[in-house]
CSV table of C-alpha atoms in Angstrom, one decimal:
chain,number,residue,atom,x,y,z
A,161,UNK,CA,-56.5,-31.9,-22.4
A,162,UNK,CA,-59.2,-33.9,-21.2
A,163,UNK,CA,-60.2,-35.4,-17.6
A,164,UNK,CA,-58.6,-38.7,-17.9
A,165,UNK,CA,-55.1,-37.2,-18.8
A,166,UNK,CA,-55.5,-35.2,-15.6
A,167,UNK,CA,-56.2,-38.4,-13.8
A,168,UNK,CA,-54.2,-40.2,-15.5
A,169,UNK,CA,-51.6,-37.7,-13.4
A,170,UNK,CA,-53.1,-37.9,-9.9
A,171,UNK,CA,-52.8,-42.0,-9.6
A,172,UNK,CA,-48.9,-41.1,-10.2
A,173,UNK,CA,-48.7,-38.8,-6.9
A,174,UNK,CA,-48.9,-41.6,-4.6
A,175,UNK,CA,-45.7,-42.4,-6.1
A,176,UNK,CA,-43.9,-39.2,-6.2
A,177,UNK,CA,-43.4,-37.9,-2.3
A,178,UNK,CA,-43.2,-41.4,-0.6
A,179,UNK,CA,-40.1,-42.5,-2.8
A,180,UNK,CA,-41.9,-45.3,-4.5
A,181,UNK,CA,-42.6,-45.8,-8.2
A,182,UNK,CA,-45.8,-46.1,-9.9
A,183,UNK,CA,-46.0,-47.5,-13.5
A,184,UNK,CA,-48.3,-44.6,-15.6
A,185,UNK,CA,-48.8,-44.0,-19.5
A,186,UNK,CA,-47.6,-40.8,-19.8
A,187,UNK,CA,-46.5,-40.0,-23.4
A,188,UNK,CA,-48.4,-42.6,-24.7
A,189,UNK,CA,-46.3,-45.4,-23.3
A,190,UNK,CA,-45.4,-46.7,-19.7
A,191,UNK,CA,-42.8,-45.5,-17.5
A,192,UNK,CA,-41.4,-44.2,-14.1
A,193,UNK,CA,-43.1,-40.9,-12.8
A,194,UNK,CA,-40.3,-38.5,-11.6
A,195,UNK,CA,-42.8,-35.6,-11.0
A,196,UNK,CA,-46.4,-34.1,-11.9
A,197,UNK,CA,-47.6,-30.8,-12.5
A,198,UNK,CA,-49.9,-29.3,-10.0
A,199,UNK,CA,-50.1,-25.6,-10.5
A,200,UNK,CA,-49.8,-23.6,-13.6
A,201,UNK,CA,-50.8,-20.2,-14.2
A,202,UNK,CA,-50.7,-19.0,-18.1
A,203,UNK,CA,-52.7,-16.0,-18.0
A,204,UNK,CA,-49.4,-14.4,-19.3
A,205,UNK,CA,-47.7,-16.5,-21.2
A,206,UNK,CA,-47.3,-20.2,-21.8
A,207,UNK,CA,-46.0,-24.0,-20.0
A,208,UNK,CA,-45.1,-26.7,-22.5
A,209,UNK,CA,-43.3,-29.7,-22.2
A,210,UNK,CA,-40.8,-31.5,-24.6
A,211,UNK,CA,-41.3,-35.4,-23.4
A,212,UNK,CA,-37.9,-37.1,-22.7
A,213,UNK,CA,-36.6,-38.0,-26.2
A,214,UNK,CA,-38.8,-36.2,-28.0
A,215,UNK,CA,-38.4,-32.9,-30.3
A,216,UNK,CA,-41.7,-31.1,-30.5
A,217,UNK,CA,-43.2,-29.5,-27.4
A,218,UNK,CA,-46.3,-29.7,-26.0
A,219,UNK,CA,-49.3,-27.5,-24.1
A,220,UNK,CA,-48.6,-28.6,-20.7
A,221,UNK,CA,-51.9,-28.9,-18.2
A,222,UNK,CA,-52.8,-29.3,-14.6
A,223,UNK,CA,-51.8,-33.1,-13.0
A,224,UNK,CA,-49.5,-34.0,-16.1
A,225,UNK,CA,-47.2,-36.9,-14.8
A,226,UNK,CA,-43.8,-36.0,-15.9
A,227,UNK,CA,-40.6,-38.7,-16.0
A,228,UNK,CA,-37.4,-38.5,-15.8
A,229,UNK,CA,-35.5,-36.7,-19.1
A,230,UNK,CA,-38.9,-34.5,-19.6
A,231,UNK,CA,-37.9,-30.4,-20.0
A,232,UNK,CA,-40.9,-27.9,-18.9
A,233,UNK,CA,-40.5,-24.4,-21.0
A,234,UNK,CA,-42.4,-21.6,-19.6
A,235,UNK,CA,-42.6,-18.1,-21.1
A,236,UNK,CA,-43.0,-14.3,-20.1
A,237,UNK,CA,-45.1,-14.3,-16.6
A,238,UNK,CA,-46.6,-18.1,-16.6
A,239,UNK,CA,-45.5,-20.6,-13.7
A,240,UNK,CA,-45.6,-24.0,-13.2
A,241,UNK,CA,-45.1,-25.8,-10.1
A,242,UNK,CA,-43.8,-29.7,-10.3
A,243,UNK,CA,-44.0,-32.0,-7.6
A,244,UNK,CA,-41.3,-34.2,-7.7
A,245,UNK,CA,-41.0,-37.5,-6.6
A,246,UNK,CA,-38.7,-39.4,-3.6
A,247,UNK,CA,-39.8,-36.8,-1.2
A,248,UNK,CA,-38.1,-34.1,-3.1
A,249,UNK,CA,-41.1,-31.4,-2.7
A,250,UNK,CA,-41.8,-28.7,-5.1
A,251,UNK,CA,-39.9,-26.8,-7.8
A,252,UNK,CA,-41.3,-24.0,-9.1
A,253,UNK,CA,-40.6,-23.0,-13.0
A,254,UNK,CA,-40.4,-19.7,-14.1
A,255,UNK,CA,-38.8,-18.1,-16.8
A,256,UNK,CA,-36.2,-17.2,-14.8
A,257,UNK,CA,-35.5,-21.0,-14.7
A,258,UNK,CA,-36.8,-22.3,-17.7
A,259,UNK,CA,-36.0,-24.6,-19.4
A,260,UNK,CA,-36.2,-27.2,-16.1
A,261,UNK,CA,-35.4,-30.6,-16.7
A,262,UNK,CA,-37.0,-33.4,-14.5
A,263,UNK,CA,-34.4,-35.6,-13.1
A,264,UNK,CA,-34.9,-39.1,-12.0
A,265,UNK,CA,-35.3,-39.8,-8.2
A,266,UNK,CA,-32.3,-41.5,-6.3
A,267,UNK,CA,-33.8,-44.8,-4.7
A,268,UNK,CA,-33.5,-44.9,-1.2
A,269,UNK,CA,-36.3,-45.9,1.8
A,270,UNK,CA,-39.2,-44.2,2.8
A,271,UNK,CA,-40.0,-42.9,6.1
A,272,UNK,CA,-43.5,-42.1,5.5
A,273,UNK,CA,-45.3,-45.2,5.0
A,274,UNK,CA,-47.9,-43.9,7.0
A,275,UNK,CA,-47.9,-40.5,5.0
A,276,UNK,CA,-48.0,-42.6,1.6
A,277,UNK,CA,-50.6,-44.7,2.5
A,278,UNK,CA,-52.6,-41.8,3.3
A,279,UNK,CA,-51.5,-39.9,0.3
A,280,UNK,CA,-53.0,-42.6,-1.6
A,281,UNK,CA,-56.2,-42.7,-0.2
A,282,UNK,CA,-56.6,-39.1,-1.0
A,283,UNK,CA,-55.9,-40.0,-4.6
A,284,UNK,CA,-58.1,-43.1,-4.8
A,285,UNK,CA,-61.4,-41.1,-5.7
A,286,UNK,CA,-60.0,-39.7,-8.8
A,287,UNK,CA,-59.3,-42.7,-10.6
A,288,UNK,CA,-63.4,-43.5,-11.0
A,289,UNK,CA,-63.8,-40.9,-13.7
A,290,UNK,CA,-63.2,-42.0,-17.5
A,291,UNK,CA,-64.6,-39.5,-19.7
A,292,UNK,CA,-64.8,-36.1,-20.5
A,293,UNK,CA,-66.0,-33.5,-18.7
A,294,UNK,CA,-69.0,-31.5,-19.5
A,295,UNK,CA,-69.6,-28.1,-20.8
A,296,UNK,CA,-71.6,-25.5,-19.0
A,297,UNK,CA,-74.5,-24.6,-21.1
A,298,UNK,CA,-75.6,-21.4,-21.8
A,299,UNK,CA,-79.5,-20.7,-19.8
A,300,UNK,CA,-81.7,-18.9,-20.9
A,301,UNK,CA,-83.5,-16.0,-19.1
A,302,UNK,CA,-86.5,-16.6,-16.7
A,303,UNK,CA,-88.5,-16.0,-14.0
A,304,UNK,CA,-87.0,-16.9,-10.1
A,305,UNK,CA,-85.5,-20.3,-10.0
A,306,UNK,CA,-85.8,-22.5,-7.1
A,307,UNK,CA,-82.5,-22.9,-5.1
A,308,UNK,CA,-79.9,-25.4,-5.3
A,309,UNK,CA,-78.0,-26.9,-2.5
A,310,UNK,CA,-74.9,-27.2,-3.3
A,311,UNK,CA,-73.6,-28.6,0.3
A,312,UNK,CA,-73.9,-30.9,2.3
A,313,UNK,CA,-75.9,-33.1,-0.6
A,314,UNK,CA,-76.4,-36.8,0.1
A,315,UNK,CA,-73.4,-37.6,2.3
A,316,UNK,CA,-71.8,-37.5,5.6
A,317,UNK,CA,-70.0,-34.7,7.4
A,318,UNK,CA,-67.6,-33.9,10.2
A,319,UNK,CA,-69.2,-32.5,13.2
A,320,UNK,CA,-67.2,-29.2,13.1
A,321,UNK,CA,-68.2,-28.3,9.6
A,322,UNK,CA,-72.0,-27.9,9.5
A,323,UNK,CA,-72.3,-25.3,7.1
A,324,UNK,CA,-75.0,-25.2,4.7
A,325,UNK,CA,-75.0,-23.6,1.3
A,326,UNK,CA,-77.4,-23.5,-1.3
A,327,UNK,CA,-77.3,-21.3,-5.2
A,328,UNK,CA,-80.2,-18.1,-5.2
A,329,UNK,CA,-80.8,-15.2,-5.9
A,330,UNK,CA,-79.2,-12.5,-4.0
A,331,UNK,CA,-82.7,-10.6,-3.7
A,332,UNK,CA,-84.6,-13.3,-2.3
A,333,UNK,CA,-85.2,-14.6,1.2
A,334,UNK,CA,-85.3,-17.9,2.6
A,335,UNK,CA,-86.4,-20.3,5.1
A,336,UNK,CA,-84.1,-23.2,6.4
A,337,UNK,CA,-85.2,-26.0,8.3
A,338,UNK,CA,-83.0,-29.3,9.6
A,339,UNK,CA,-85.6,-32.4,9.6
A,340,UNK,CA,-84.5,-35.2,12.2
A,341,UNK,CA,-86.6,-38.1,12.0
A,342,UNK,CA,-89.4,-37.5,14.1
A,343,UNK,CA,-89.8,-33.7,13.8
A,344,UNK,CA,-88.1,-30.3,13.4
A,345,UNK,CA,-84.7,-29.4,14.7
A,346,UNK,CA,-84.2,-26.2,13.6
A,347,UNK,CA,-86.3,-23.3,11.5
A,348,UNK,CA,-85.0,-20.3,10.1
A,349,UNK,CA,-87.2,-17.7,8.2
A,350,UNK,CA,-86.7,-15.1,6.2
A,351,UNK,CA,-82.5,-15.3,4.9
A,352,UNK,CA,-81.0,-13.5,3.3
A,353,UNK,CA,-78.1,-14.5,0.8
A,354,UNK,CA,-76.6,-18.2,0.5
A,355,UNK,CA,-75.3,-19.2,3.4
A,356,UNK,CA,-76.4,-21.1,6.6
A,357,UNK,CA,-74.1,-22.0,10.1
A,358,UNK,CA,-75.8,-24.2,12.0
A,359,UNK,CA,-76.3,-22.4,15.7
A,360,UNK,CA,-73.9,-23.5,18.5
A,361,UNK,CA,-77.0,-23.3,20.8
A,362,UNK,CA,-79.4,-25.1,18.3
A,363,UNK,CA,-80.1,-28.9,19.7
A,364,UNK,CA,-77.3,-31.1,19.2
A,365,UNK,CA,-77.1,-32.9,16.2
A,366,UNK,CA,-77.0,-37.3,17.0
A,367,UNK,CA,-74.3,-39.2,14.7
A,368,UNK,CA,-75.6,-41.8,12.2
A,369,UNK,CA,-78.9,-40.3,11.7
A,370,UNK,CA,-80.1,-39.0,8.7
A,371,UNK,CA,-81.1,-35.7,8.6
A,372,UNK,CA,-82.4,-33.9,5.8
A,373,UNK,CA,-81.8,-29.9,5.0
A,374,UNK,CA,-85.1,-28.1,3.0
A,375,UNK,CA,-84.3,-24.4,2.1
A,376,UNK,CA,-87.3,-22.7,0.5
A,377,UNK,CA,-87.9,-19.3,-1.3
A,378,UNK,CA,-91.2,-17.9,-2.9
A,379,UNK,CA,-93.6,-20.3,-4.4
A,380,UNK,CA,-90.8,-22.8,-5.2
A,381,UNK,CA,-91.5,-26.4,-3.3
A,382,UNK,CA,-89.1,-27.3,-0.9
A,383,UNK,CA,-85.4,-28.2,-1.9
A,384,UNK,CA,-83.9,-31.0,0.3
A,385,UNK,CA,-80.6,-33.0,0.8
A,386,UNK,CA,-80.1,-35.4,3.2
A,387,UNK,CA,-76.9,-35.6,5.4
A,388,UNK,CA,-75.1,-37.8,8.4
A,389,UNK,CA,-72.7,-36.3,10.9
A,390,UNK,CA,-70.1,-38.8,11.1
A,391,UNK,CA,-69.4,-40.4,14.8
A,392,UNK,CA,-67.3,-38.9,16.9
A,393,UNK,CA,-65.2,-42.3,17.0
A,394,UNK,CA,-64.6,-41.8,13.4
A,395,UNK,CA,-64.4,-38.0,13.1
A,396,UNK,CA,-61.6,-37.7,15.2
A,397,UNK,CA,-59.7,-41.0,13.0
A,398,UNK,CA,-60.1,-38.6,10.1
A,399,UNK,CA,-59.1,-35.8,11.7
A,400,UNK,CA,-56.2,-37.0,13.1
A,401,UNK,CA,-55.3,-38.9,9.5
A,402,UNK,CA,-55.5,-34.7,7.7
A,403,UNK,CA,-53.3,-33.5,10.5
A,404,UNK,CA,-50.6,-35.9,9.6
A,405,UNK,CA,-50.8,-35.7,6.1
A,406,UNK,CA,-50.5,-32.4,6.3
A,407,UNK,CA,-47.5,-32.5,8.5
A,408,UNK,CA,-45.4,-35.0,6.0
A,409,UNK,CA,-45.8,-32.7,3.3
A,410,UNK,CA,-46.6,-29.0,4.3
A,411,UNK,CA,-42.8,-28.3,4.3
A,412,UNK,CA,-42.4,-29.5,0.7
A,413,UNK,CA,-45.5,-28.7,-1.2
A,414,UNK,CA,-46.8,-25.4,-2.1
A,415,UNK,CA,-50.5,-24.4,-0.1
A,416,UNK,CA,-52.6,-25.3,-3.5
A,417,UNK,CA,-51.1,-28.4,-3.7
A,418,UNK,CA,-51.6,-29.2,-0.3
A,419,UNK,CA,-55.0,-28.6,-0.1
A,420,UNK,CA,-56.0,-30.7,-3.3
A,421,UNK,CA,-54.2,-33.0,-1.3
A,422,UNK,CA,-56.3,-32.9,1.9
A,423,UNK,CA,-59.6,-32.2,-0.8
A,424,UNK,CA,-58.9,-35.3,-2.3
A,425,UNK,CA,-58.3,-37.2,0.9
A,426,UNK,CA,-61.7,-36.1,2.6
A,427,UNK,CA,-63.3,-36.8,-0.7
A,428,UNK,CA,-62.0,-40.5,-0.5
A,429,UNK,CA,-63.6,-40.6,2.9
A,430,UNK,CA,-66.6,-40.0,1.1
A,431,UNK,CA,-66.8,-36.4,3.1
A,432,UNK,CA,-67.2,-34.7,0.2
A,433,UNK,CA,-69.1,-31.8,2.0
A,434,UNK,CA,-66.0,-31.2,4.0
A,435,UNK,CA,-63.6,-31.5,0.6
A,436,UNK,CA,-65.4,-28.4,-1.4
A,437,UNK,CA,-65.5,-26.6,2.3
A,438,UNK,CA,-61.2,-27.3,1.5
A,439,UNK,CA,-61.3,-26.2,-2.3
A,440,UNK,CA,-63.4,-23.2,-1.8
A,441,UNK,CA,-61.1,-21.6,1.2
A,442,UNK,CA,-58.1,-22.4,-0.9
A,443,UNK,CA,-60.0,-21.4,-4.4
A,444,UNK,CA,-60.5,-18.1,-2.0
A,445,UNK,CA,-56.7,-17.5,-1.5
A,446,UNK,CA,-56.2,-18.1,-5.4
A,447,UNK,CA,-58.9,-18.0,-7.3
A,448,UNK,CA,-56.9,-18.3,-11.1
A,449,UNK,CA,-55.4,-21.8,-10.2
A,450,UNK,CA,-57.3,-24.1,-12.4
A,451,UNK,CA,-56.4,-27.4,-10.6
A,452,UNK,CA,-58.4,-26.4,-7.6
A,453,UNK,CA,-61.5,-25.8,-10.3
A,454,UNK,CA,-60.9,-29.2,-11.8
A,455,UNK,CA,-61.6,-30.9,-8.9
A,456,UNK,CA,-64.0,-28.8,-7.4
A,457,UNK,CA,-65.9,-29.6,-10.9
A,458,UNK,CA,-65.0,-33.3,-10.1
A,459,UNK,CA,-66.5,-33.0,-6.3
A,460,UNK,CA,-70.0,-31.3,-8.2
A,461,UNK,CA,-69.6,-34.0,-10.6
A,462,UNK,CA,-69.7,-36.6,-7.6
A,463,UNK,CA,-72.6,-34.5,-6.0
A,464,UNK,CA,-75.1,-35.2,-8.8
A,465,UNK,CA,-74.5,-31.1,-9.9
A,466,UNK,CA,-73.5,-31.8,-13.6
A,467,UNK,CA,-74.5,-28.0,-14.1
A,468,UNK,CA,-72.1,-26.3,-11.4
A,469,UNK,CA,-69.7,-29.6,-12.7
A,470,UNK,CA,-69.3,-27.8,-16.2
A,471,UNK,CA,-69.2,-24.4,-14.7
A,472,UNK,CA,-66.0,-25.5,-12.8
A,473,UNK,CA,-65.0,-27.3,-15.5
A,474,UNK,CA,-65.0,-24.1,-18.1
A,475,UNK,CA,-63.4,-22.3,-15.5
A,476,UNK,CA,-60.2,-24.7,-15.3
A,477,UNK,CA,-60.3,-24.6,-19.4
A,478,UNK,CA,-60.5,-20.6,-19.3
A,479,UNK,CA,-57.7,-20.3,-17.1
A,480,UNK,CA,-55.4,-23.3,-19.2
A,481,UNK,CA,-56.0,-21.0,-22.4
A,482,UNK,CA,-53.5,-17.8,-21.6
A,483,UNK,CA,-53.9,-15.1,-23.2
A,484,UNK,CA,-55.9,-14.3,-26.0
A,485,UNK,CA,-54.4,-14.6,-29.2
A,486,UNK,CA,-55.1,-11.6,-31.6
């Protein structure tokens, strides 16, 4: 299954908790999303789905858009969670339950029009990629690299989140320095690991101005990223936007699902710093859940890293494969 399937699934969320419907091809043809897989895990066992009508069954994947009539199959230990539309939260398919059937929302109205407008807005930024992912490639061996930032790269971030990471070697040391525009703000020599929190007694940090993080190791030039910290005006509107997402929908979506949720919200923001800081802490909690690498590889992909892109990537594909089949 490739990206635009996936993404294909996402633009049908904003139709599936606020009660509203949202024409998407799914199957091939047009019609009313009644739910969307968000979670699988098939490391023992399989998920398939037998579209409504339909006699042969299908390899089910991670943000398939589901309608009403569609039966999800899952065998020995694998799981599927479904999102269902109208507000209806999360159903969870095991073979204890399988086969499930999707049933058709009832129409009523919605009383979270400030949740689905949100909700949508956290989908929005997954709509700009039409084409299929890439494919980590193998490298070959070397001597030391220079590092990689991986965050924050070329964007904006929330005052509370200034954490900077960067991809080394675990043997090497580093020095990090924060560049204002007039001088130094900050110098740190001789790091170890990948990992940098920006002091709470270290000088203030002024919104709107562009900063830019070098981190540098041996004989390697000096790697650098630039980064805003969003106003405080602004920070707290998005703030305050998370929180009540978050409240419409923590009580009927699993934690995974809410945090691709949140991800893809701060993402939309354009706070994509902030969006991996959400993937990796839920990634943390449950590392085998390969939505959460799909759009971590689609938050790299946004970053400019194509390589760490296909590395998250693979990982979603590894994890969608089950068990290997002698």
């Amino acid at each position: 299954m490739n990206v635009n399937r996936w993404v294909t699934g996402w633009l049908a969320v904003a139709a599936l908790v606020g009660g509203q419907w949202l024409a998407v091809p799914a199957h091939g043809q047009g019609s009313e999303s009644a739910g969307m897989i968000t979670e699988l895990k098939v490391d023992r066992g399989r998920v398939e789905v037998r579209p409504a009508g339909a006699q042969e069954w299908r390899k089910a994947g991670p943000l398939l858009a589901l309608r009403a009539g569609d039966t999800i199959r899952v065998s020995d230990e694998a799981v599927a969670v479904i999102l269902l539309s109208g507000g209806r939260g999360t159903v969870r398919v095991t073979k204890a339950n399988s086969p499930f059937v999707v049933a058709a929302s009832q129409p009523g109205d919605s009383k979270a029009q400030k949740a689905m407008t949100l909700l949508e807005a956290s989908l929005g930024f997954l709509s700009t990629t039409a084409k299929e992912e890439p494919r980590a490639t193998l490298s070959t061996r070397g001597g030391p690299k220079p590092p990689v930032i991986l965050t924050p790269r070329n964007g904006p971030v929330l005052p509370d989140s200034l954490t900077f990471e960067w991809l080394g070697s675990r043997f090497s040391r580093y020095t990090v320095r924060i560049v204002g525009p007039k001088d130094v703000v900050i110098e740190k020599k001789d790091l170890t690991g990948a990992r940098f929190e920006y002091p709470p007694g270290a000088p203030p940090l002024s919104p709107g101005v562009r900063y830019t993080i070098q981190v540098l190791s041996g004989s390697h030039p000096a790697q650098e990223a630039w980064f805003e910290v969003l106003d405080p005006a602004r920070a707290q509107a998005i703030r305050q936007d998370v929180k009540e997402l978050e409240q419409a929908f923590r009580r009927t979506v699993s934690p995974n699902t809410l945090a691709a949720l949140r991800a893809g919200f701060l993402a939309r923001n354009g706070l994509v710093h902030d969006a991996r800081l959400t993937l990796v802490t839920a990634l943390a909690k449950d590392p085998d859940e390969p939505t959460l690498h799909l759009l971590l590889g689609k938050l790299y992909e946004t970053a400019g890293l194509r390589d760490q892109a296909a590395e998250a990537f693979d990982e979603a594909r590894f994890l969608m494969t089950g068990p290997t089949k002698q």
